[in-house]
Tab-separated table of C-alpha atoms in Angstrom:
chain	number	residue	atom	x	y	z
A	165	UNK	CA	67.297	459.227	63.621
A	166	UNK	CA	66.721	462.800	65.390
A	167	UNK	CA	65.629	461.634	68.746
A	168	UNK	CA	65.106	465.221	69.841
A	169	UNK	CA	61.781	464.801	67.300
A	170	UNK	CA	58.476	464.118	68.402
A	171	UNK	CA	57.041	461.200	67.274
A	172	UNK	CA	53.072	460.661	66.771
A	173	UNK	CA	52.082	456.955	66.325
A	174	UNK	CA	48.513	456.621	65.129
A	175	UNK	CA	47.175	453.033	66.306
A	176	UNK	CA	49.591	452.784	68.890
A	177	UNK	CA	47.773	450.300	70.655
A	178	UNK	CA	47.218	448.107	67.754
A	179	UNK	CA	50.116	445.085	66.228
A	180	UNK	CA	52.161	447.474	63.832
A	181	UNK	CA	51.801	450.635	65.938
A	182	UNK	CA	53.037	448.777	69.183
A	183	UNK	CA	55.744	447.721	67.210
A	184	UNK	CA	56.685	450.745	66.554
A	185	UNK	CA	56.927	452.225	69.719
A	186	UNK	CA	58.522	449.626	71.174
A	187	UNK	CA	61.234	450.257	67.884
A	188	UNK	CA	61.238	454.049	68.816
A	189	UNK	CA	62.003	453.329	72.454
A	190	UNK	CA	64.683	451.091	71.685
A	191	UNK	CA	66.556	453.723	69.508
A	192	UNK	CA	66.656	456.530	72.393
A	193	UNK	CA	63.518	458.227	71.021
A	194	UNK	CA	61.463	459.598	74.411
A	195	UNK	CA	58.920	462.152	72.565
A	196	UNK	CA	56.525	459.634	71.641
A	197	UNK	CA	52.694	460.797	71.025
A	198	UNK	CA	50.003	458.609	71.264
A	199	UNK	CA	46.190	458.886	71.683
A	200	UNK	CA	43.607	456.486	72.852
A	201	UNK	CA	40.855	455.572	70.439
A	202	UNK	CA	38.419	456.846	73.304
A	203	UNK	CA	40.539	460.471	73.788
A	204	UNK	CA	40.954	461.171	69.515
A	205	UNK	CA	38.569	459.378	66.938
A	206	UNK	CA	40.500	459.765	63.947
A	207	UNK	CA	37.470	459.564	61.545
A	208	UNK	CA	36.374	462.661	63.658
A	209	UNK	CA	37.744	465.283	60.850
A	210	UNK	CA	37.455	468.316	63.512
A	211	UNK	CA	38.343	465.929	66.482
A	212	UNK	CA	41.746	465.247	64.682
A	213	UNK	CA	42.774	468.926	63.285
A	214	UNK	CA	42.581	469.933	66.741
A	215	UNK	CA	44.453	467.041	68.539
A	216	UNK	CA	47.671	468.093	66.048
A	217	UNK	CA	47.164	471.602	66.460
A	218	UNK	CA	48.099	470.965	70.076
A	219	UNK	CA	50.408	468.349	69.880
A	220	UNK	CA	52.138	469.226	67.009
A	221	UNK	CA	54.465	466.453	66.077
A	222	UNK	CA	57.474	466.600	64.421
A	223	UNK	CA	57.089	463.197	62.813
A	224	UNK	CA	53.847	460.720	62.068
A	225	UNK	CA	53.371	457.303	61.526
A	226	UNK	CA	50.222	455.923	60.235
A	227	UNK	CA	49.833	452.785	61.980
A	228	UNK	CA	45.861	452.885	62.588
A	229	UNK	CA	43.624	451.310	60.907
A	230	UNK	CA	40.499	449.069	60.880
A	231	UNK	CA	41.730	445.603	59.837
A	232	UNK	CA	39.925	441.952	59.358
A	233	UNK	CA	40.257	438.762	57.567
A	234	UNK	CA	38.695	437.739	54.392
A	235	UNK	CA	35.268	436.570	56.441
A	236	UNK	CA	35.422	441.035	58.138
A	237	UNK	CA	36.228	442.362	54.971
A	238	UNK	CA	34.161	440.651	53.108
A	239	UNK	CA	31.423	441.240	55.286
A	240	UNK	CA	31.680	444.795	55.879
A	241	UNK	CA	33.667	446.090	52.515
A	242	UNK	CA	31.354	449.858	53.164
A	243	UNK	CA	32.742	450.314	56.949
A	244	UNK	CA	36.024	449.166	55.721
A	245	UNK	CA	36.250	451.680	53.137
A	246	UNK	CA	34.485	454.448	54.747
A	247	UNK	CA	36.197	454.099	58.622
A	248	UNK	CA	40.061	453.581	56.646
A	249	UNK	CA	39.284	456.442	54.191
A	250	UNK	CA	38.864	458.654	56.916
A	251	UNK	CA	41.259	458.349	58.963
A	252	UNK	CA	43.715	458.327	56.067
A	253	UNK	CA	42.530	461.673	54.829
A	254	UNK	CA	41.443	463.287	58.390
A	255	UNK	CA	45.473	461.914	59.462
A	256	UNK	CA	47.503	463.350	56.507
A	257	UNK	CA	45.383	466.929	56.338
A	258	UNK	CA	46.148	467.765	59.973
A	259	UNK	CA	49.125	466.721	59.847
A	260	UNK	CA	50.040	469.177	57.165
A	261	UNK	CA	47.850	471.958	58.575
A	262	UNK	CA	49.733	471.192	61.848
A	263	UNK	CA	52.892	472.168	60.251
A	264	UNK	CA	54.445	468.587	60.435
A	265	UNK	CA	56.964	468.156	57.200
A	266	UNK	CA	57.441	463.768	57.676
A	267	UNK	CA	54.943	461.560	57.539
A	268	UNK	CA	54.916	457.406	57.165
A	269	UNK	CA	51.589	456.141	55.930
A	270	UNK	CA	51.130	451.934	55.987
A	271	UNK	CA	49.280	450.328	53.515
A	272	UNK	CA	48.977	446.640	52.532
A	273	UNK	CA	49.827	444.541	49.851
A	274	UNK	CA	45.785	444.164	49.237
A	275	UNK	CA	45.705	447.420	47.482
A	276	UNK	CA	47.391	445.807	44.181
A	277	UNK	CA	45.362	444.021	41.612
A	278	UNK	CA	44.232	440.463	41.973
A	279	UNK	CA	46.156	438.878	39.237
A	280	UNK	CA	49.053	441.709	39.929
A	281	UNK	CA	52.561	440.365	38.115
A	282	UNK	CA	54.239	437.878	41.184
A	283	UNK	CA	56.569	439.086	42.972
A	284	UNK	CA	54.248	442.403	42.583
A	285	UNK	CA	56.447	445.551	41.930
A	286	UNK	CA	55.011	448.541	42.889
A	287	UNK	CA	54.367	450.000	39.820
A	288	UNK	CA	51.746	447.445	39.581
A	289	UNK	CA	49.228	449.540	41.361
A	290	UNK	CA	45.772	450.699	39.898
A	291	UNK	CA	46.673	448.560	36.412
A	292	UNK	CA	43.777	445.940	36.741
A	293	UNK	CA	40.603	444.848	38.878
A	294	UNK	CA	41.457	444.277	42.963
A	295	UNK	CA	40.349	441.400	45.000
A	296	UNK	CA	36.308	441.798	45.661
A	297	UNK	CA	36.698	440.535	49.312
A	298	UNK	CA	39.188	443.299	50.697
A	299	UNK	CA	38.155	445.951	48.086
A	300	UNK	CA	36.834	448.332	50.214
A	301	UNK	CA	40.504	448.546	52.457
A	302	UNK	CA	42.313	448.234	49.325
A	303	UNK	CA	40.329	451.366	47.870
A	304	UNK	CA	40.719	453.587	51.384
A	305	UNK	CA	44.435	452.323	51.500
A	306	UNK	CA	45.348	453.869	47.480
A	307	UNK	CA	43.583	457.073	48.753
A	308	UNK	CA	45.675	457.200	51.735
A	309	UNK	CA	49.136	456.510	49.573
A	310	UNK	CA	47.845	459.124	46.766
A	311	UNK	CA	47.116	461.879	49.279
A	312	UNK	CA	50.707	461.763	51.080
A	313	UNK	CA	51.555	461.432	47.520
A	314	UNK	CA	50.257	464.607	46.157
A	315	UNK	CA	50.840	466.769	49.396
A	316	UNK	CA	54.232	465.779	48.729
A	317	UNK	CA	53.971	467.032	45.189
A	318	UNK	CA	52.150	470.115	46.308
A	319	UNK	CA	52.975	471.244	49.333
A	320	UNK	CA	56.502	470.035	49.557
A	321	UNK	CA	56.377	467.816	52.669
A	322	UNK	CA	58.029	464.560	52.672
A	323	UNK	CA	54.927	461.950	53.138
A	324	UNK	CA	55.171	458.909	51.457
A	325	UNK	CA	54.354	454.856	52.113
A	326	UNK	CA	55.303	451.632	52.749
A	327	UNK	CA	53.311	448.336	51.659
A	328	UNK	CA	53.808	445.631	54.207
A	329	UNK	CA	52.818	441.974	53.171
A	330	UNK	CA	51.143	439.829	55.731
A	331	UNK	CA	52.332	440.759	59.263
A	332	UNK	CA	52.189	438.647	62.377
A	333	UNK	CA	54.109	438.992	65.295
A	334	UNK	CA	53.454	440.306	68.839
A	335	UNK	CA	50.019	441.983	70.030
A	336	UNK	CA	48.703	440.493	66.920
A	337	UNK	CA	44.400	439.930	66.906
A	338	UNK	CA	43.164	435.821	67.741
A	339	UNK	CA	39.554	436.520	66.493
A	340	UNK	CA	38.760	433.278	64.625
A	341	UNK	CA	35.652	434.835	63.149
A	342	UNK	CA	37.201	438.765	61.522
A	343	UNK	CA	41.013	437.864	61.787
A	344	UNK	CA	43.827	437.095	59.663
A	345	UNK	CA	45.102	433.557	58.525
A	346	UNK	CA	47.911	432.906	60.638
A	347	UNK	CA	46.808	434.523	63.964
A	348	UNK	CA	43.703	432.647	63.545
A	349	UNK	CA	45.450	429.334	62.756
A	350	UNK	CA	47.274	430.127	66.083
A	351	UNK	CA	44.232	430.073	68.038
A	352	UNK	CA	42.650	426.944	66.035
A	353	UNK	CA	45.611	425.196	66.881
A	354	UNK	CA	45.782	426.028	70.379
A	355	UNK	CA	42.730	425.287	71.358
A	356	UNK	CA	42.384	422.086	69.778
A	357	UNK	CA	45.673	421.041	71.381
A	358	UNK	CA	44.459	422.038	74.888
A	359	UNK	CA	40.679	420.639	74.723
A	360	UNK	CA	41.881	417.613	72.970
A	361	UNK	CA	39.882	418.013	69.687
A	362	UNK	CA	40.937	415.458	66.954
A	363	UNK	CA	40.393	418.090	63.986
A	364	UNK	CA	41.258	421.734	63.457
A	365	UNK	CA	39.020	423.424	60.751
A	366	UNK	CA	40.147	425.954	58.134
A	367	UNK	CA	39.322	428.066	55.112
A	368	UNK	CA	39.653	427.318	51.507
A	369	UNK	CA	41.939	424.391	49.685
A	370	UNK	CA	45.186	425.626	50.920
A	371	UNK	CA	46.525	426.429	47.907
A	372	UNK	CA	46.763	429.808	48.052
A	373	UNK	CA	50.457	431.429	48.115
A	374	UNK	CA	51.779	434.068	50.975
A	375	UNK	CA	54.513	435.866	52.541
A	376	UNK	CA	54.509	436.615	55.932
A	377	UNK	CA	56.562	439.489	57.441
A	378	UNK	CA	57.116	439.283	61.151
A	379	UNK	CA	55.960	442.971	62.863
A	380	UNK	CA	58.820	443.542	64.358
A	381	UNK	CA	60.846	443.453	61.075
A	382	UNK	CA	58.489	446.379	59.326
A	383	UNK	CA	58.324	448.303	62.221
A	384	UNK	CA	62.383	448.523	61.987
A	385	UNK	CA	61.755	448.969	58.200
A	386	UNK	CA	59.571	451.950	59.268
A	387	UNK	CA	62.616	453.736	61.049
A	388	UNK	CA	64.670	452.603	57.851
A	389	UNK	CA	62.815	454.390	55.784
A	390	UNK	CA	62.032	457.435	58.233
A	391	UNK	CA	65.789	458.048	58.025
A	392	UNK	CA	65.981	458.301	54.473
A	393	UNK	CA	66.252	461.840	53.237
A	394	UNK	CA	64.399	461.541	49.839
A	395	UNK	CA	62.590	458.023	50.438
A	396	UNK	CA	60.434	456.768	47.326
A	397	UNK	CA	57.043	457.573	47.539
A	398	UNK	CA	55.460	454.037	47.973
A	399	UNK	CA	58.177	451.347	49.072
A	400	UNK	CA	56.953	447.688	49.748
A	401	UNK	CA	58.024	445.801	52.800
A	402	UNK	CA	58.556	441.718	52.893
A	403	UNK	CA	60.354	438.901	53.812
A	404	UNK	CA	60.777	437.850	50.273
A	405	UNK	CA	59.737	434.304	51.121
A	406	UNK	CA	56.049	432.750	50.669
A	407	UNK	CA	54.364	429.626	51.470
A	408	UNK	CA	51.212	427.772	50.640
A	409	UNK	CA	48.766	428.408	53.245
A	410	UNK	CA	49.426	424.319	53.795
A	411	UNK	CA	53.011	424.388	54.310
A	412	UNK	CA	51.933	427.486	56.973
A	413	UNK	CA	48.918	425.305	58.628
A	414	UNK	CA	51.817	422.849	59.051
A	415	UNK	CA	54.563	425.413	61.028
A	416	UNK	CA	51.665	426.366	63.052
A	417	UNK	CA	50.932	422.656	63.702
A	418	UNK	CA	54.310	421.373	64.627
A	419	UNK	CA	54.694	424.803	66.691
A	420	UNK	CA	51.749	424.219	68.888
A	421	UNK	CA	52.477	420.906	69.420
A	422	UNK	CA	48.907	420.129	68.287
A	423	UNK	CA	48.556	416.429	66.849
A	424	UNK	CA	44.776	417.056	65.476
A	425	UNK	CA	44.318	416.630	61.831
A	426	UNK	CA	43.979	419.398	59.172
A	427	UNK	CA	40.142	419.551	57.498
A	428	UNK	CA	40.016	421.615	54.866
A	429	UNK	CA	36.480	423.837	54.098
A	430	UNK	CA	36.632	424.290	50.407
A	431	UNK	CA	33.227	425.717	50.278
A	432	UNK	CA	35.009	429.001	51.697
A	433	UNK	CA	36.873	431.714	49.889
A	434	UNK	CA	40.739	431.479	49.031
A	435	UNK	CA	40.932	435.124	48.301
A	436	UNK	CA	44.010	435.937	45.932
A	437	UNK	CA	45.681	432.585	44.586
A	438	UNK	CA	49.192	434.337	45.061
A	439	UNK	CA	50.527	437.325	46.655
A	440	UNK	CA	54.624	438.004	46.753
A	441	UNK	CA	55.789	441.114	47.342
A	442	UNK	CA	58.819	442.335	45.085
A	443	UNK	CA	60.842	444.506	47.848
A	444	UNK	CA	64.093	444.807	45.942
A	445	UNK	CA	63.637	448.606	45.809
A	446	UNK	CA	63.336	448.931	49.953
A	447	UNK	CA	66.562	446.103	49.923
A	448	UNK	CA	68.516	448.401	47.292
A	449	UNK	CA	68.616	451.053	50.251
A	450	UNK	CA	70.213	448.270	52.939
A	451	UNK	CA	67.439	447.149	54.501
A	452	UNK	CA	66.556	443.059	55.002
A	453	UNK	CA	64.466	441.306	57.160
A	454	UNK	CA	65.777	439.179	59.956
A	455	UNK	CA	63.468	436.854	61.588
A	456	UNK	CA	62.506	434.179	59.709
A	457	UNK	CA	59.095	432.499	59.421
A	458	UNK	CA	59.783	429.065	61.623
A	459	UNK	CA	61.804	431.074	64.149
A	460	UNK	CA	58.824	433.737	64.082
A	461	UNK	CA	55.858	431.718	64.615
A	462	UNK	CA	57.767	430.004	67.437
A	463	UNK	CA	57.871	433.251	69.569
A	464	UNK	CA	54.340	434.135	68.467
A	465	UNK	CA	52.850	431.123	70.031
A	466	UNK	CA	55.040	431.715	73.087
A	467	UNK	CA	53.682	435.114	73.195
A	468	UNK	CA	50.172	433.671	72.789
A	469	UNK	CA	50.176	431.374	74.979
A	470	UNK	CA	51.925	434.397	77.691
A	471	UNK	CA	48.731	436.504	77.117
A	472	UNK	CA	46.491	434.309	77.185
A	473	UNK	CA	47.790	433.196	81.141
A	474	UNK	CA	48.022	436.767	81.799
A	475	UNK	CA	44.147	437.372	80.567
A	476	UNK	CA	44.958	440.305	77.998
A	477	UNK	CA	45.084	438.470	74.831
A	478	UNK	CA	43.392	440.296	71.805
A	479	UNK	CA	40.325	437.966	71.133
A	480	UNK	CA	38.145	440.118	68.902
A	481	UNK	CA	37.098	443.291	67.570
């Protein structure tokens, strides 16, 4: 890794891009660009051109994003396309008009099809119908990947992707309303344990099969693949392991120390029965994961429970 580059993370302040700062920093890397959400609106098409005609970094990573649960997404499936669509196209044009030649756009598994082949290679993209209650990300996230894509093609810069499964990890988002399933289960969890309530509620039957990637892991995959000198153009990212969303309310459960019993709410939505990355082309290059799930969640809560003494714990949108 040149640390002589300059580095622009995009969502720095968010789970993935803190990640990879704190990645960048630890490799020697001291050019690091990064931009407030109230200094550069990156759906702001002439706001952005003219931040990287200043700035002009050597090297981008496309951390930001506008991210939910199934309940946000669902909700909101127009602002989800129409906020992530921007700020994939407004990103990857001025980047290119700013003369940058290495980009890093992240995705999410959610952009292949519902009933994609398990694990799901990534050739399975666009080859049938996506899940309804994240389509609108999915949609603004297969843009984003197809632009870097075809200004690679055409222009002859090296942008390309990588599809992380479900993250968690540190910085991560407790909204129990708009957040994701384990972060949310987190919060359940903890606050049961602490006010003493005999029952923690979730979503759907628990039935549903995931892999969870701890942040920390993709953001060193990001570097990985950053160092590559003719990377693929889309690459996914996971730990290659997945459990029911059961087995998971259970390593929450013994993590937290919470003794309050499960209740399941099968009125609500499951969203995709199964969703296993195949990452055997990112592996074939060297790279593996290294903190697994148990040994994960553990620090998560630790962190959690850090935050939430120090009073800056994410709690919402």
């Amino acid at each position: 890794m040149d640390t002589a580059h300059s580095y622009y993370v995009a969502g720095h302040r968010g789970m993935v891009g803190s990640a990879v700062v704190r990645a960048l920093r630890a490799k020697g890397c001291t050019k690091i660009l990064t931009a407030r959400h109230s200094e550069l609106d990156l759906t702001n098409q002439a706001a952005t051109r003219a931040w990287f005609s200043e700035h002009k970094p050597d090297v981008v990573i496309v951390a930001a994003a506008k991210v939910g649960g199934i309940g946000a997404n669902s909700a909101a499936n127009a602002v989800f396309l129409y906020e992530n669509l921007m700020i994939a196209a407004n990103v990857v044009d001025a980047a290119y008009r700013a003369g940058c030649k290495r980009l890093l756009f992240l995705g999410s598994s959610c952009i292949y099809p519902r009933m994609a082949p398990q694990p799901i290679p990534e050739s399975a993209l666009l080859t049938a119908p996506l899940e309804k209650t994240n389509e609108g990300y999915a949609l603004a996230k297969i843009s984003g990947l197809k632009l870097c894509e075809f200004y690679r093609r055409q222009f002859g810069v090296c942008y390309h992707s990588l599809m992380p499964t479900n993250l968690y990890g540190t910085g991560d988002n407790y909204d129990v309303v708009g957040g994701h399933v384990l972060p949310t289960m987190i919060r359940k969890f903890e606050l049961a344990r602490t006010e003493g309530a005999p029952f923690v509620d979730l979503w759907g039957t628990g039935t549903p099969l995931r892999e969870f990637l701890h942040v920390d892991d993709l953001a060193e995959a990001c570097l990985y693949a950053l160092e590559m000198e003719n990377p693929p153009d889309l690459m996914n990212v996971g730990s290659g392991r997945e459990v029911t969303i059961r087995q998971l309310a259970e390593i929450v459960r013994t993590a937290t120390g919470c003794p309050a019993e499960i209740r399941w709410d099968a009125s609500k939505p499951d969203g995709t029965p199964r969703k296993l990355c195949d990452s055997s082309l990112l592996r074939s290059f060297g790279w593996t994961p290294k903190i697994d799930l148990e040994e994960g969640i553990a620090r998560t809560v630790a962190e959690y429970r850090e935050a939430l003494a120090r009073g800056d714990i994410r709690l919402g949108h």
